Amino acid sequence: MKKQASDMGRRQVLKALALGSAAGAVASVSAPALAQVTKPSTQEPTGNNYRETEHIRNYYASLSK
């Protein structure tokens, strides 16, 4: 029976190591993602990337009805 008791202790240590490693990996991945949260811009889109096409004008017209 002593052999089983020592096996259980070893298993507990291995489980603790596995859970600790997993928790550390999750913490290291999620911390930078939380730090890079940006607020949405409230300014009107300007520049070369914004094009008001016909379907966009139709959408804007449907909002004002």
mmCIF file with all atom_site columns, N, CA and C in Angstrom:
data_model
loop_
_atom_site.group_PDB
_atom_site.id
_atom_site.type_symbol
_atom_site.label_atom_id
_atom_site.label_alt_id
_atom_site.label_comp_id
_atom_site.label_asym_id
_atom_site.label_entity_id
_atom_site.label_seq_id
_atom_site.pdbx_PDB_ins_code
_atom_site.Cartn_x
_atom_site.Cartn_y
_atom_site.Cartn_z
_atom_site.occupancy
_atom_site.B_iso_or_equiv
_atom_site.pdbx_formal_charge
_atom_site.auth_seq_id
_atom_site.auth_comp_id
_atom_site.auth_asym_id
_atom_site.auth_atom_id
_atom_site.pdbx_PDB_model_num
ATOM 1   N N  . MET A 1 1  ? 0.804   -1.186 0.000   1.00 0.00 ? 1  MET A N  1
ATOM 2   C CA . MET A 1 1  ? 0.000   0.000  0.000   1.00 0.00 ? 1  MET A CA 1
ATOM 3   C C  . MET A 1 1  ? 0.855   1.262  0.000   1.00 0.00 ? 1  MET A C  1
ATOM 4   N N  . LYS A 1 2  ? 2.034   1.203  0.528   1.00 0.00 ? 2  LYS A N  1
ATOM 5   C CA . LYS A 1 2  ? 2.877   2.389  0.524   1.00 0.00 ? 2  LYS A CA 1
ATOM 6   C C  . LYS A 1 2  ? 3.264   2.790  -0.895  1.00 0.00 ? 2  LYS A C  1
ATOM 7   N N  . LYS A 1 3  ? 3.387   1.803  -1.769  1.00 0.00 ? 3  LYS A N  1
ATOM 8   C CA . LYS A 1 3  ? 3.737   2.127  -3.148  1.00 0.00 ? 3  LYS A CA 1
ATOM 9   C C  . LYS A 1 3  ? 2.620   2.947  -3.795  1.00 0.00 ? 3  LYS A C  1
ATOM 10  N N  . GLN A 1 4  ? 1.367   2.621  -3.512  1.00 0.00 ? 4  GLN A N  1
ATOM 11  C CA . GLN A 1 4  ? 0.255   3.383  -4.062  1.00 0.00 ? 4  GLN A CA 1
ATOM 12  C C  . GLN A 1 4  ? 0.216   4.792  -3.498  1.00 0.00 ? 4  GLN A C  1
ATOM 13  N N  . ALA A 1 5  ? 0.542   4.956  -2.258  1.00 0.00 ? 5  ALA A N  1
ATOM 14  C CA . ALA A 1 5  ? 0.544   6.279  -1.646  1.00 0.00 ? 5  ALA A CA 1
ATOM 15  C C  . ALA A 1 5  ? 1.583   7.173  -2.310  1.00 0.00 ? 5  ALA A C  1
ATOM 16  N N  . SER A 1 6  ? 2.754   6.631  -2.607  1.00 0.00 ? 6  SER A N  1
ATOM 17  C CA . SER A 1 6  ? 3.770   7.447  -3.255  1.00 0.00 ? 6  SER A CA 1
ATOM 18  C C  . SER A 1 6  ? 3.381   7.778  -4.691  1.00 0.00 ? 6  SER A C  1
ATOM 19  N N  . ASP A 1 7  ? 2.671   6.854  -5.367  1.00 0.00 ? 7  ASP A N  1
ATOM 20  C CA . ASP A 1 7  ? 2.197   7.134  -6.723  1.00 0.00 ? 7  ASP A CA 1
ATOM 21  C C  . ASP A 1 7  ? 1.187   8.270  -6.712  1.00 0.00 ? 7  ASP A C  1
ATOM 22  N N  . MET A 1 8  ? 0.326   8.291  -5.716  1.00 0.00 ? 8  MET A N  1
ATOM 23  C CA . MET A 1 8  ? -0.679  9.356  -5.630  1.00 0.00 ? 8  MET A CA 1
ATOM 24  C C  . MET A 1 8  ? -0.012  10.711 -5.405  1.00 0.00 ? 8  MET A C  1
ATOM 25  N N  . GLY A 1 9  ? 1.033   10.765 -4.608  1.00 0.00 ? 9  GLY A N  1
ATOM 26  C CA . GLY A 1 9  ? 1.741   12.020 -4.383  1.00 0.00 ? 9  GLY A CA 1
ATOM 27  C C  . GLY A 1 9  ? 2.400   12.518 -5.659  1.00 0.00 ? 9  GLY A C  1
ATOM 28  N N  . ARG A 1 10 ? 2.980   11.626 -6.410  1.00 0.00 ? 10 ARG A N  1
ATOM 29  C CA . ARG A 1 10 ? 3.624   11.984 -7.665  1.00 0.00 ? 10 ARG A CA 1
ATOM 30  C C  . ARG A 1 10 ? 2.584   12.485 -8.671  1.00 0.00 ? 10 ARG A C  1
ATOM 31  N N  . ARG A 1 11 ? 1.436   11.842 -8.687  1.00 0.00 ? 11 ARG A N  1
ATOM 32  C CA . ARG A 1 11 ? 0.367   12.262 -9.603  1.00 0.00 ? 11 ARG A CA 1
ATOM 33  C C  . ARG A 1 11 ? -0.130  13.656 -9.248  1.00 0.00 ? 11 ARG A C  1
ATOM 34  N N  . GLN A 1 12 ? -0.254  13.927 -7.973  1.00 0.00 ? 12 GLN A N  1
ATOM 35  C CA . GLN A 1 12 ? -0.697  15.254 -7.548  1.00 0.00 ? 12 GLN A CA 1
ATOM 36  C C  . GLN A 1 12 ? 0.300   16.333 -7.970  1.00 0.00 ? 12 GLN A C  1
ATOM 37  N N  . VAL A 1 13 ? 1.583   16.021 -7.853  1.00 0.00 ? 13 VAL A N  1
ATOM 38  C CA . VAL A 1 13 ? 2.610   16.983 -8.257  1.00 0.00 ? 13 VAL A CA 1
ATOM 39  C C  . VAL A 1 13 ? 2.543   17.224 -9.761  1.00 0.00 ? 13 VAL A C  1
ATOM 40  N N  . LEU A 1 14 ? 2.375   16.170 -10.532 1.00 0.00 ? 14 LEU A N  1
ATOM 41  C CA . LEU A 1 14 ? 2.298   16.330 -11.986 1.00 0.00 ? 14 LEU A CA 1
ATOM 42  C C  . LEU A 1 14 ? 1.052   17.108 -12.395 1.00 0.00 ? 14 LEU A C  1
ATOM 43  N N  . LYS A 1 15 ? -0.062  16.864 -11.731 1.00 0.00 ? 15 LYS A N  1
ATOM 44  C CA . LYS A 1 15 ? -1.288  17.617 -12.027 1.00 0.00 ? 15 LYS A CA 1
ATOM 45  C C  . LYS A 1 15 ? -1.085  19.094 -11.711 1.00 0.00 ? 15 LYS A C  1
ATOM 46  N N  . ALA A 1 16 ? -0.450  19.367 -10.578 1.00 0.00 ? 16 ALA A N  1
ATOM 47  C CA . ALA A 1 16 ? -0.219  20.757 -10.187 1.00 0.00 ? 16 ALA A CA 1
ATOM 48  C C  . ALA A 1 16 ? 0.695   21.461 -11.189 1.00 0.00 ? 16 ALA A C  1
ATOM 49  N N  . LEU A 1 17 ? 1.717   20.778 -11.658 1.00 0.00 ? 17 LEU A N  1
ATOM 50  C CA . LEU A 1 17 ? 2.617   21.364 -12.654 1.00 0.00 ? 17 LEU A CA 1
ATOM 51  C C  . LEU A 1 17 ? 1.888   21.650 -13.961 1.00 0.00 ? 17 LEU A C  1
ATOM 52  N N  . ALA A 1 18 ? 1.053   20.726 -14.373 1.00 0.00 ? 18 ALA A N  1
ATOM 53  C CA . ALA A 1 18 ? 0.308   20.914 -15.625 1.00 0.00 ? 18 ALA A CA 1
ATOM 54  C C  . ALA A 1 18 ? -0.662  22.080 -15.512 1.00 0.00 ? 18 ALA A C  1
ATOM 55  N N  . LEU A 1 19 ? -1.384  22.150 -14.406 1.00 0.00 ? 19 LEU A N  1
ATOM 56  C CA . LEU A 1 19 ? -2.338  23.253 -14.236 1.00 0.00 ? 19 LEU A CA 1
ATOM 57  C C  . LEU A 1 19 ? -1.621  24.592 -14.089 1.00 0.00 ? 19 LEU A C  1
ATOM 58  N N  . GLY A 1 20 ? -0.505  24.605 -13.403 1.00 0.00 ? 20 GLY A N  1
ATOM 59  C CA . GLY A 1 20 ? 0.258   25.840 -13.266 1.00 0.00 ? 20 GLY A CA 1
ATOM 60  C C  . GLY A 1 20 ? 0.796   26.331 -14.598 1.00 0.00 ? 20 GLY A C  1
ATOM 61  N N  . SER A 1 21 ? 1.256   25.411 -15.416 1.00 0.00 ? 21 SER A N  1
ATOM 62  C CA . SER A 1 21 ? 1.767   25.790 -16.742 1.00 0.00 ? 21 SER A CA 1
ATOM 63  C C  . SER A 1 21 ? 0.650   26.336 -17.615 1.00 0.00 ? 21 SER A C  1
ATOM 64  N N  . ALA A 1 22 ? -0.510  25.688 -17.565 1.00 0.00 ? 22 ALA A N  1
ATOM 65  C CA . ALA A 1 22 ? -1.645  26.145 -18.370 1.00 0.00 ? 22 ALA A CA 1
ATOM 66  C C  . ALA A 1 22 ? -2.113  27.521 -17.909 1.00 0.00 ? 22 ALA A C  1
ATOM 67  N N  . ALA A 1 23 ? -2.175  27.740 -16.615 1.00 0.00 ? 23 ALA A N  1
ATOM 68  C CA . ALA A 1 23 ? -2.600  29.037 -16.098 1.00 0.00 ? 23 ALA A CA 1
ATOM 69  C C  . ALA A 1 23 ? -1.605  30.127 -16.478 1.00 0.00 ? 23 ALA A C  1
ATOM 70  N N  . GLY A 1 24 ? -0.330  29.822 -16.439 1.00 0.00 ? 24 GLY A N  1
ATOM 71  C CA . GLY A 1 24 ? 0.684   30.793 -16.839 1.00 0.00 ? 24 GLY A CA 1
ATOM 72  C C  . GLY A 1 24 ? 0.597   31.144 -18.310 1.00 0.00 ? 24 GLY A C  1
ATOM 73  N N  . ALA A 1 25 ? 0.320   30.153 -19.137 1.00 0.00 ? 25 ALA A N  1
ATOM 74  C CA . ALA A 1 25 ? 0.191   30.404 -20.576 1.00 0.00 ? 25 ALA A CA 1
ATOM 75  C C  . ALA A 1 25 ? -1.011  31.287 -20.864 1.00 0.00 ? 25 ALA A C  1
ATOM 76  N N  . VAL A 1 26 ? -2.125  31.025 -20.205 1.00 0.00 ? 26 VAL A N  1
ATOM 77  C CA . VAL A 1 26 ? -3.324  31.832 -20.413 1.00 0.00 ? 26 VAL A CA 1
ATOM 78  C C  . VAL A 1 26 ? -3.090  33.263 -19.945 1.00 0.00 ? 26 VAL A C  1
ATOM 79  N N  . ALA A 1 27 ? -2.448  33.437 -18.828 1.00 0.00 ? 27 ALA A N  1
ATOM 80  C CA . ALA A 1 27 ? -2.192  34.775 -18.302 1.00 0.00 ? 27 ALA A CA 1
ATOM 81  C C  . ALA A 1 27 ? -1.256  35.562 -19.211 1.00 0.00 ? 27 ALA A C  1
ATOM 82  N N  . SER A 1 28 ? -0.253  34.904 -19.759 1.00 0.00 ? 28 SER A N  1
ATOM 83  C CA . SER A 1 28 ? 0.693   35.627 -20.610 1.00 0.00 ? 28 SER A CA 1
ATOM 84  C C  . SER A 1 28 ? 0.085   35.984 -21.957 1.00 0.00 ? 28 SER A C  1
ATOM 85  N N  . VAL A 1 29 ? -0.870  35.220 -22.435 1.00 0.00 ? 29 VAL A N  1
ATOM 86  C CA . VAL A 1 29 ? -1.508  35.514 -23.719 1.00 0.00 ? 29 VAL A CA 1
ATOM 87  C C  . VAL A 1 29 ? -2.593  36.567 -23.554 1.00 0.00 ? 29 VAL A C  1
ATOM 88  N N  . SER A 1 30 ? -3.343  36.527 -22.479 1.00 0.00 ? 30 SER A N  1
ATOM 89  C CA . SER A 1 30 ? -4.467  37.444 -22.322 1.00 0.00 ? 30 SER A CA 1
ATOM 90  C C  . SER A 1 30 ? -4.047  38.836 -21.861 1.00 0.00 ? 30 SER A C  1
ATOM 91  N N  . ALA A 1 31 ? -2.949  38.985 -21.177 1.00 0.00 ? 31 ALA A N  1
ATOM 92  C CA . ALA A 1 31 ? -2.540  40.297 -20.682 1.00 0.00 ? 31 ALA A CA 1
ATOM 93  C C  . ALA A 1 31 ? -2.261  41.292 -21.812 1.00 0.00 ? 31 ALA A C  1
ATOM 94  N N  . PRO A 1 32 ? -1.498  40.955 -22.852 1.00 0.00 ? 32 PRO A N  1
ATOM 95  C CA . PRO A 1 32 ? -1.292  41.927 -23.929 1.00 0.00 ? 32 PRO A CA 1
ATOM 96  C C  . PRO A 1 32 ? -2.577  42.236 -24.700 1.00 0.00 ? 32 PRO A C  1
ATOM 97  N N  . ALA A 1 33 ? -3.457  41.278 -24.819 1.00 0.00 ? 33 ALA A N  1
ATOM 98  C CA . ALA A 1 33 ? -4.708  41.515 -25.539 1.00 0.00 ? 33 ALA A CA 1
ATOM 99  C C  . ALA A 1 33 ? -5.571  42.520 -24.787 1.00 0.00 ? 33 ALA A C  1
ATOM 100 N N  . LEU A 1 34 ? -5.584  42.467 -23.483 1.00 0.00 ? 34 LEU A N  1
ATOM 101 C CA . LEU A 1 34 ? -6.361  43.412 -22.705 1.00 0.00 ? 34 LEU A CA 1
ATOM 102 C C  . LEU A 1 34 ? -5.735  44.799 -22.723 1.00 0.00 ? 34 LEU A C  1
ATOM 103 N N  . ALA A 1 35 ? -4.445  44.884 -22.846 1.00 0.00 ? 35 ALA A N  1
ATOM 104 C CA . ALA A 1 35 ? -3.757  46.168 -22.825 1.00 0.00 ? 35 ALA A CA 1
ATOM 105 C C  . ALA A 1 35 ? -3.924  46.928 -24.128 1.00 0.00 ? 35 ALA A C  1
ATOM 106 N N  . GLN A 1 36 ? -4.288  46.275 -25.217 1.00 0.00 ? 36 GLN A N  1
ATOM 107 C CA . GLN A 1 36 ? -4.363  46.924 -26.517 1.00 0.00 ? 36 GLN A CA 1
ATOM 108 C C  . GLN A 1 36 ? -5.777  47.311 -26.927 1.00 0.00 ? 36 GLN A C  1
ATOM 109 N N  . VAL A 1 37 ? -6.677  47.488 -25.980 1.00 0.00 ? 37 VAL A N  1
ATOM 110 C CA . VAL A 1 37 ? -8.046  47.884 -26.290 1.00 0.00 ? 37 VAL A CA 1
ATOM 111 C C  . VAL A 1 37 ? -8.044  49.348 -26.689 1.00 0.00 ? 37 VAL A C  1
ATOM 112 N N  . THR A 1 38 ? -8.656  49.662 -27.829 1.00 0.00 ? 38 THR A N  1
ATOM 113 C CA . THR A 1 38 ? -8.718  51.037 -28.304 1.00 0.00 ? 38 THR A CA 1
ATOM 114 C C  . THR A 1 38 ? -10.168 51.494 -28.361 1.00 0.00 ? 38 THR A C  1
ATOM 115 N N  . LYS A 1 39 ? -10.360 52.787 -28.254 1.00 0.00 ? 39 LYS A N  1
ATOM 116 C CA . LYS A 1 39 ? -11.702 53.360 -28.333 1.00 0.00 ? 39 LYS A CA 1
ATOM 117 C C  . LYS A 1 39 ? -12.042 53.604 -29.805 1.00 0.00 ? 39 LYS A C  1
ATOM 118 N N  . PRO A 1 40 ? -13.298 53.406 -30.183 1.00 0.00 ? 40 PRO A N  1
ATOM 119 C CA . PRO A 1 40 ? -13.678 53.679 -31.570 1.00 0.00 ? 40 PRO A CA 1
ATOM 120 C C  . PRO A 1 40 ? -13.625 55.178 -31.866 1.00 0.00 ? 40 PRO A C  1
ATOM 121 N N  . SER A 1 41 ? -13.298 55.504 -33.073 1.00 0.00 ? 41 SER A N  1
ATOM 122 C CA . SER A 1 41 ? -13.168 56.886 -33.490 1.00 0.00 ? 41 SER A CA 1
ATOM 123 C C  . SER A 1 41 ? -14.541 57.508 -33.693 1.00 0.00 ? 41 SER A C  1
ATOM 124 N N  . THR A 1 42 ? -14.722 58.732 -33.248 1.00 0.00 ? 42 THR A N  1
ATOM 125 C CA . THR A 1 42 ? -15.991 59.442 -33.436 1.00 0.00 ? 42 THR A CA 1
ATOM 126 C C  . THR A 1 42 ? -15.911 60.408 -34.602 1.00 0.00 ? 42 THR A C  1
ATOM 127 N N  . GLN A 1 43 ? -14.778 60.471 -35.288 1.00 0.00 ? 43 GLN A N  1
ATOM 128 C CA . GLN A 1 43 ? -14.602 61.390 -36.397 1.00 0.00 ? 43 GLN A CA 1
ATOM 129 C C  . GLN A 1 43 ? -15.189 60.795 -37.676 1.00 0.00 ? 43 GLN A C  1
ATOM 130 N N  . GLU A 1 44 ? -15.561 61.677 -38.582 1.00 0.00 ? 44 GLU A N  1
ATOM 131 C CA . GLU A 1 44 ? -16.039 61.257 -39.894 1.00 0.00 ? 44 GLU A CA 1
ATOM 132 C C  . GLU A 1 44 ? -14.887 60.635 -40.676 1.00 0.00 ? 44 GLU A C  1
ATOM 133 N N  . PRO A 1 45 ? -15.131 59.588 -41.438 1.00 0.00 ? 45 PRO A N  1
ATOM 134 C CA . PRO A 1 45 ? -14.063 59.003 -42.252 1.00 0.00 ? 45 PRO A CA 1
ATOM 135 C C  . PRO A 1 45 ? -13.638 59.965 -43.362 1.00 0.00 ? 45 PRO A C  1
ATOM 136 N N  . THR A 1 46 ? -12.354 60.173 -43.481 1.00 0.00 ? 46 THR A N  1
ATOM 137 C CA . THR A 1 46 ? -11.825 61.059 -44.520 1.00 0.00 ? 46 THR A CA 1
ATOM 138 C C  . THR A 1 46 ? -10.626 60.395 -45.160 1.00 0.00 ? 46 THR A C  1
ATOM 139 N N  . GLY A 1 47 ? -10.199 60.928 -46.267 1.00 0.00 ? 47 GLY A N  1
ATOM 140 C CA . GLY A 1 47 ? -9.000  60.417 -46.920 1.00 0.00 ? 47 GLY A CA 1
ATOM 141 C C  . GLY A 1 47 ? -9.328  59.561 -48.122 1.00 0.00 ? 47 GLY A C  1
ATOM 142 N N  . ASN A 1 48 ? -8.332  58.844 -48.605 1.00 0.00 ? 48 ASN A N  1
ATOM 143 C CA . ASN A 1 48 ? -8.474  58.054 -49.821 1.00 0.00 ? 48 ASN A CA 1
ATOM 144 C C  . ASN A 1 48 ? -9.204  56.736 -49.602 1.00 0.00 ? 48 ASN A C  1
ATOM 145 N N  . ASN A 1 49 ? -9.303  56.260 -48.374 1.00 0.00 ? 49 ASN A N  1
ATOM 146 C CA . ASN A 1 49 ? -9.906  54.953 -48.123 1.00 0.00 ? 49 ASN A CA 1
ATOM 147 C C  . ASN A 1 49 ? -11.427 54.984 -48.092 1.00 0.00 ? 49 ASN A C  1
ATOM 148 N N  . TYR A 1 50 ? -12.032 56.143 -47.938 1.00 0.00 ? 50 TYR A N  1
ATOM 149 C CA . TYR A 1 50 ? -13.482 56.234 -47.843 1.00 0.00 ? 50 TYR A CA 1
ATOM 150 C C  . TYR A 1 50 ? -14.062 56.647 -49.179 1.00 0.00 ? 50 TYR A C  1
ATOM 151 N N  . ARG A 1 51 ? -14.978 55.833 -49.675 1.00 0.00 ? 51 ARG A N  1
ATOM 152 C CA . ARG A 1 51 ? -15.657 56.143 -50.939 1.00 0.00 ? 51 ARG A CA 1
ATOM 153 C C  . ARG A 1 51 ? -17.156 55.998 -50.730 1.00 0.00 ? 51 ARG A C  1
ATOM 154 N N  . GLU A 1 52 ? -17.866 57.062 -50.984 1.00 0.00 ? 52 GLU A N  1
ATOM 155 C CA . GLU A 1 52 ? -19.316 57.028 -50.839 1.00 0.00 ? 52 GLU A CA 1
ATOM 156 C C  . GLU A 1 52 ? -19.917 56.577 -52.171 1.00 0.00 ? 52 GLU A C  1
ATOM 157 N N  . THR A 1 53 ? -20.210 55.289 -52.244 1.00 0.00 ? 53 THR A N  1
ATOM 158 C CA . THR A 1 53 ? -20.758 54.721 -53.470 1.00 0.00 ? 53 THR A CA 1
ATOM 159 C C  . THR A 1 53 ? -22.283 54.766 -53.419 1.00 0.00 ? 53 THR A C  1
ATOM 160 N N  . GLU A 1 54 ? -22.908 54.317 -54.498 1.00 0.00 ? 54 GLU A N  1
ATOM 161 C CA . GLU A 1 54 ? -24.367 54.391 -54.601 1.00 0.00 ? 54 GLU A CA 1
ATOM 162 C C  . GLU A 1 54 ? -25.063 53.595 -53.504 1.00 0.00 ? 54 GLU A C  1
ATOM 163 N N  . HIS A 1 55 ? -24.570 52.405 -53.201 1.00 0.00 ? 55 HIS A N  1
ATOM 164 C CA . HIS A 1 55 ? -25.253 51.620 -52.166 1.00 0.00 ? 55 HIS A CA 1
ATOM 165 C C  . HIS A 1 55 ? -25.069 52.237 -50.779 1.00 0.00 ? 55 HIS A C  1
ATOM 166 N N  . ILE A 1 56 ? -23.973 52.960 -50.575 1.00 0.00 ? 56 ILE A N  1
ATOM 167 C CA . ILE A 1 56 ? -23.790 53.676 -49.309 1.00 0.00 ? 56 ILE A CA 1
ATOM 168 C C  . ILE A 1 56 ? -24.761 54.850 -49.233 1.00 0.00 ? 56 ILE A C  1
ATOM 169 N N  . ARG A 1 57 ? -24.930 55.574 -50.328 1.00 0.00 ? 57 ARG A N  1
ATOM 170 C CA . ARG A 1 57 ? -25.886 56.680 -50.342 1.00 0.00 ? 57 ARG A CA 1
ATOM 171 C C  . ARG A 1 57 ? -27.301 56.162 -50.116 1.00 0.00 ? 57 ARG A C  1
ATOM 172 N N  . ASN A 1 58 ? -27.624 55.007 -50.692 1.00 0.00 ? 58 ASN A N  1
ATOM 173 C CA . ASN A 1 58 ? -28.960 54.414 -50.462 1.00 0.00 ? 58 ASN A CA 1
ATOM 174 C C  . ASN A 1 58 ? -29.149 54.060 -48.991 1.00 0.00 ? 58 ASN A C  1
ATOM 175 N N  . TYR A 1 59 ? -28.110 53.551 -48.375 1.00 0.00 ? 59 TYR A N  1
ATOM 176 C CA . TYR A 1 59 ? -28.203 53.217 -46.945 1.00 0.00 ? 59 TYR A CA 1
ATOM 177 C C  . TYR A 1 59 ? -28.400 54.479 -46.116 1.00 0.00 ? 59 TYR A C  1
ATOM 178 N N  . TYR A 1 60 ? -27.629 55.522 -46.390 1.00 0.00 ? 60 TYR A N  1
ATOM 179 C CA . TYR A 1 60 ? -27.783 56.778 -45.646 1.00 0.00 ? 60 TYR A CA 1
ATOM 180 C C  . TYR A 1 60 ? -29.196 57.344 -45.836 1.00 0.00 ? 60 TYR A C  1
ATOM 181 N N  . ALA A 1 61 ? -29.730 57.237 -47.050 1.00 0.00 ? 61 ALA A N  1
ATOM 182 C CA . ALA A 1 61 ? -31.074 57.736 -47.315 1.00 0.00 ? 61 ALA A CA 1
ATOM 183 C C  . ALA A 1 61 ? -32.102 56.919 -46.538 1.00 0.00 ? 61 ALA A C  1
ATOM 184 N N  . SER A 1 62 ? -31.888 55.631 -46.380 1.00 0.00 ? 62 SER A N  1
ATOM 185 C CA . SER A 1 62 ? -32.861 54.816 -45.637 1.00 0.00 ? 62 SER A CA 1
ATOM 186 C C  . SER A 1 62 ? -32.849 55.138 -44.149 1.00 0.00 ? 62 SER A C  1
ATOM 187 N N  . LEU A 1 63 ? -31.758 55.673 -43.637 1.00 0.00 ? 63 LEU A N  1
ATOM 188 C CA . LEU A 1 63 ? -31.695 56.022 -42.223 1.00 0.00 ? 63 LEU A CA 1
ATOM 189 C C  . LEU A 1 63 ? -32.498 57.272 -41.909 1.00 0.00 ? 63 LEU A C  1
ATOM 190 N N  . SER A 1 64 ? -32.624 58.185 -42.857 1.00 0.00 ? 64 SER A N  1
ATOM 191 C CA . SER A 1 64 ? -33.289 59.449 -42.600 1.00 0.00 ? 64 SER A CA 1
ATOM 192 C C  . SER A 1 64 ? -34.805 59.372 -42.781 1.00 0.00 ? 64 SER A C  1
ATOM 193 N N  . LYS A 1 65 ? -35.328 58.244 -43.210 1.00 0.00 ? 65 LYS A N  1
ATOM 194 C CA . LYS A 1 65 ? -36.782 58.111 -43.418 1.00 0.00 ? 65 LYS A CA 1
ATOM 195 C C  . LYS A 1 65 ? -37.514 57.836 -42.148 1.00 0.00 ? 65 LYS A C  1
#
